[in-house]
Amino acid sequence: MALIEVKHLRKEYPNVTPLRDVSATIEAGEVISVIGPSGTGKSTFLRCLNRLETPTSGQVLVDGQDMCDPATDLAAMRRRMGMVFQNYALFNHRLVVENVMMAPMDLLGLSRQEAYDRAVGLLAQVGLRDKALSLPSELSGGQRQRVAIGRAMVRDPKVFLMDEPLSNLDAKLRNQMRAEIILLRQKLDTTFIYVTHDQTEAMTLGDRIVIMKDGYVNQIGTPQ
Ligand code: ADP
């Protein structure tokens, strides 16, 4: 069974319909790049996958569970889907380690000490052990994005949803982070859905590339 099946997904906002009829099948372990010009509904697509947005019609099945079925335990499903945004979405008044601890305490019910230990371990994995007690504002953009990735890893997700995670970084840092994401992918052996408007990024990261256009999937295939 496919990990994610999207069937005839449509999303209308009052003045615009970014997704008209989108279907795709994503297997466990794949890295899928979603590419297209700005405004083509890439973010909307990603946000429909974990139901941050409610589709107007169509179906999103994750592990066979319908994300729009009221009987589906959305919180449980979201725990298995780590999301990383372009603006990091860190809490700036909380220490780096606290940013990573919040999810395990709130979502997984770990004690403060357990969450702290787990968070420090994850920060070590993303090369930021020595920044645990810093504030996000004391970090570089690349370091902040690594905290955000560490925070998404906390739930041991089956799938990472990444929305232009490197677009706020300068070219050098972007190259470096791209390499790190490839390593992370090898290490975690998990599924990535990676939204970008950067062709190089889509080509180097994706096993398959979804090209979005005018609310439809224009093409889906390997980089070749
Ligand atoms: P992309 O990620 O490809 O840049 P988005 O999915 O962010 O595209 O947006 C697609 C279109 O939907 C844009 O025209 C955007 O303005 C619109 N849009 C996105 N989110 C909302 C929303 N919450 N309400 C109304 N319109 C939205």
XYZ file of C-alpha atoms and ligand atoms in Angstrom:
251
model
C 0.000 0.000 0.000
C 1.235 3.494 -0.831
C 2.116 5.708 2.132
C 0.188 8.658 0.729
C -2.514 8.630 -1.884
C -3.985 11.869 -3.116
C -7.104 11.510 -5.217
C -8.696 14.353 -7.146
C -7.733 16.898 -4.524
C -9.355 20.285 -4.952
C -8.923 23.357 -2.805
C -10.881 26.538 -3.385
C -10.402 29.798 -1.532
C -12.939 32.602 -2.022
C -10.970 34.240 -4.842
C -8.664 31.560 -6.117
C -8.603 27.804 -6.664
C -4.964 26.784 -6.315
C -5.670 23.044 -6.553
C -8.130 22.003 -9.226
C -7.657 18.270 -9.566
C -4.480 16.835 -8.131
C -3.763 13.143 -7.823
C -0.500 11.503 -6.776
C 0.744 8.337 -5.126
C 3.750 8.461 -2.830
C 5.504 5.340 -1.611
C 7.198 5.012 1.787
C 10.852 6.031 1.631
C 10.521 8.224 -1.444
C 11.752 11.781 -1.662
C 9.284 13.773 -3.694
C 10.102 17.291 -4.817
C 7.131 19.471 -5.602
C 8.084 22.290 -7.901
C 6.288 25.084 -9.709
C 6.197 28.868 -9.865
C 5.064 30.854 -6.857
C 1.299 30.767 -6.368
C 0.736 27.381 -8.018
C -0.595 25.788 -4.848
C 2.510 23.929 -3.647
C 2.092 25.035 -0.035
C -1.616 24.455 -0.179
C -0.961 20.918 -1.408
C 1.438 20.245 1.465
C -0.950 21.704 4.008
C -3.797 19.560 2.716
C -1.679 16.446 3.322
C -1.676 16.922 7.090
C -5.008 18.730 7.123
C -3.663 22.113 8.141
C -6.000 22.996 5.270
C -9.262 21.211 4.630
C -9.665 20.182 1.006
C -12.794 21.370 -0.771
C -13.126 17.919 -2.305
C -11.075 14.851 -3.067
C -9.244 12.499 -0.769
C -5.937 12.313 1.057
C -5.110 8.871 2.388
C -2.121 8.462 4.687
C -1.356 4.837 5.457
C -4.829 4.087 4.195
C -6.471 6.519 6.635
C -8.662 9.209 5.155
C -7.423 12.533 6.554
C -10.877 14.073 6.009
C -12.848 11.351 7.732
C -14.149 12.688 11.065
C -13.372 9.275 12.567
C -9.639 9.673 11.800
C -7.545 10.635 14.813
C -5.953 13.741 13.275
C -3.652 14.433 16.203
C -2.257 10.908 16.008
C -1.772 11.187 12.252
C -0.041 14.560 12.572
C 2.382 13.150 15.116
C 3.714 10.988 12.317
C 4.135 13.905 9.952
C 6.916 16.385 10.736
C 6.543 19.785 9.130
C 9.359 22.247 8.418
C 8.516 25.750 7.197
C 10.571 28.326 5.356
C 10.392 30.811 8.220
C 11.491 28.188 10.796
C 8.444 28.955 12.983
C 10.542 28.884 16.149
C 9.469 30.537 19.377
C 12.008 33.318 19.716
C 11.604 33.875 23.452
C 12.276 30.194 24.210
C 15.687 28.578 24.340
C 16.673 26.387 21.427
C 16.325 23.258 23.558
C 12.880 24.343 24.745
C 11.744 24.773 21.165
C 12.583 21.142 20.551
C 11.168 19.951 23.904
C 7.687 21.353 23.430
C 6.411 18.724 21.023
C 7.550 15.716 23.065
C 5.995 17.177 26.195
C 2.746 18.319 24.580
C 2.256 15.604 22.002
C 4.047 12.592 23.394
C 3.449 13.291 27.089
C 7.107 12.960 28.095
C 8.301 14.455 31.388
C 10.407 17.622 31.258
C 13.589 15.681 31.924
C 12.815 13.029 29.305
C 11.936 15.711 26.778
C 15.134 17.603 27.583
C 17.287 14.509 27.087
C 15.557 13.696 23.845
C 15.856 17.292 22.604
C 19.567 17.472 23.396
C 20.111 14.191 21.549
C 18.312 15.529 18.493
C 20.223 18.799 18.597
C 23.419 16.759 18.628
C 22.192 14.928 15.525
C 21.752 18.206 13.672
C 25.118 19.495 14.928
C 23.789 21.983 17.460
C 24.453 20.352 20.824
C 26.403 23.413 21.971
C 23.565 25.777 21.034
C 20.949 24.104 23.227
C 20.887 26.977 25.716
C 21.013 29.779 23.140
C 18.049 31.780 21.945
C 17.030 31.370 18.291
C 18.016 35.004 17.669
C 21.623 34.082 18.511
C 21.768 31.540 15.692
C 22.384 31.906 11.964
C 19.571 31.191 9.504
C 21.023 27.774 8.701
C 21.306 26.900 12.370
C 17.722 27.992 12.991
C 16.545 25.832 10.149
C 18.469 22.909 11.641
C 16.656 23.478 14.948
C 13.377 23.369 13.032
C 14.446 20.100 11.392
C 15.499 18.699 14.782
C 12.132 19.683 16.159
C 10.359 17.888 13.322
C 12.518 14.785 13.959
C 11.352 14.597 17.551
C 8.232 12.688 16.627
C 10.193 10.214 14.576
C 7.897 11.018 11.684
C 7.057 8.646 8.885
C 7.045 11.583 6.560
C 8.655 15.004 6.568
C 6.702 17.784 4.914
C 9.124 20.553 3.990
C 7.876 23.865 2.654
C 10.736 25.747 0.965
C 12.909 25.126 4.011
C 16.022 26.664 2.488
C 14.587 29.644 0.672
C 15.562 32.147 3.365
C 19.200 31.092 3.324
C 21.996 32.479 1.195
C 23.352 30.382 -1.680
C 26.322 28.941 0.235
C 24.255 27.900 3.208
C 21.600 26.495 0.911
C 24.134 24.189 -0.730
C 25.383 23.061 2.643
C 21.889 22.429 3.998
C 20.926 20.579 0.843
C 23.799 18.189 1.450
C 22.682 17.829 5.056
C 19.152 16.988 4.028
C 20.504 14.275 1.732
C 22.473 12.841 4.676
C 19.465 13.087 6.931
C 17.423 11.244 4.391
C 19.974 8.420 4.225
C 20.204 8.257 7.994
C 16.483 8.277 8.710
C 15.328 6.263 5.730
C 12.047 8.108 5.774
C 9.749 9.824 3.294
C 10.197 13.457 2.332
C 7.845 15.724 0.462
C 9.846 18.748 -0.399
C 8.276 21.896 -1.829
C 10.586 24.264 -3.661
C 10.635 26.704 -6.548
C 14.342 25.955 -7.129
C 14.999 23.519 -9.958
C 18.446 22.492 -8.766
C 17.076 21.692 -5.357
C 14.207 19.696 -6.801
C 16.550 17.767 -9.103
C 19.239 16.975 -6.551
C 16.885 15.969 -3.747
C 13.959 14.266 -5.414
C 13.641 10.614 -6.399
C 10.622 11.874 -8.256
C 9.505 15.358 -9.097
C 5.966 16.635 -9.176
C 5.593 19.676 -11.426
C 2.543 21.738 -10.527
C 0.852 24.058 -12.964
C -2.496 25.855 -12.958
C -3.935 23.698 -10.222
C -2.953 20.393 -11.798
C 0.014 18.051 -11.716
C 1.672 18.888 -15.000
C 4.227 16.070 -14.856
C 5.417 13.511 -12.362
C 8.576 11.502 -12.884
C 12.232 10.978 -12.062
C 14.706 13.849 -12.507
C 15.856 12.200 -15.770
P 2.805 28.285 -3.683
O 3.204 27.511 -2.470
O 2.920 27.497 -4.940
O 3.507 29.602 -3.798
P 0.297 28.670 -2.298
O -0.264 27.310 -2.079
O 0.960 29.351 -1.165
O 1.252 28.640 -3.580
O -0.869 29.633 -2.792
C -1.645 29.359 -3.937
C -2.709 30.432 -4.076
O -3.667 30.322 -3.036
C -2.161 31.847 -4.015
O -2.870 32.637 -4.928
C -2.470 32.261 -2.584
O -2.644 33.655 -2.513
C -3.761 31.533 -2.309
N -3.927 31.198 -0.883
C -3.095 30.431 -0.150
N -3.541 30.295 1.109
C -4.707 31.013 1.165
C -5.684 31.279 2.199
N -5.543 30.764 3.432
N -6.743 32.046 1.887
C -6.902 32.554 0.644
N -6.044 32.349 -0.373
C -4.954 31.592 -0.121
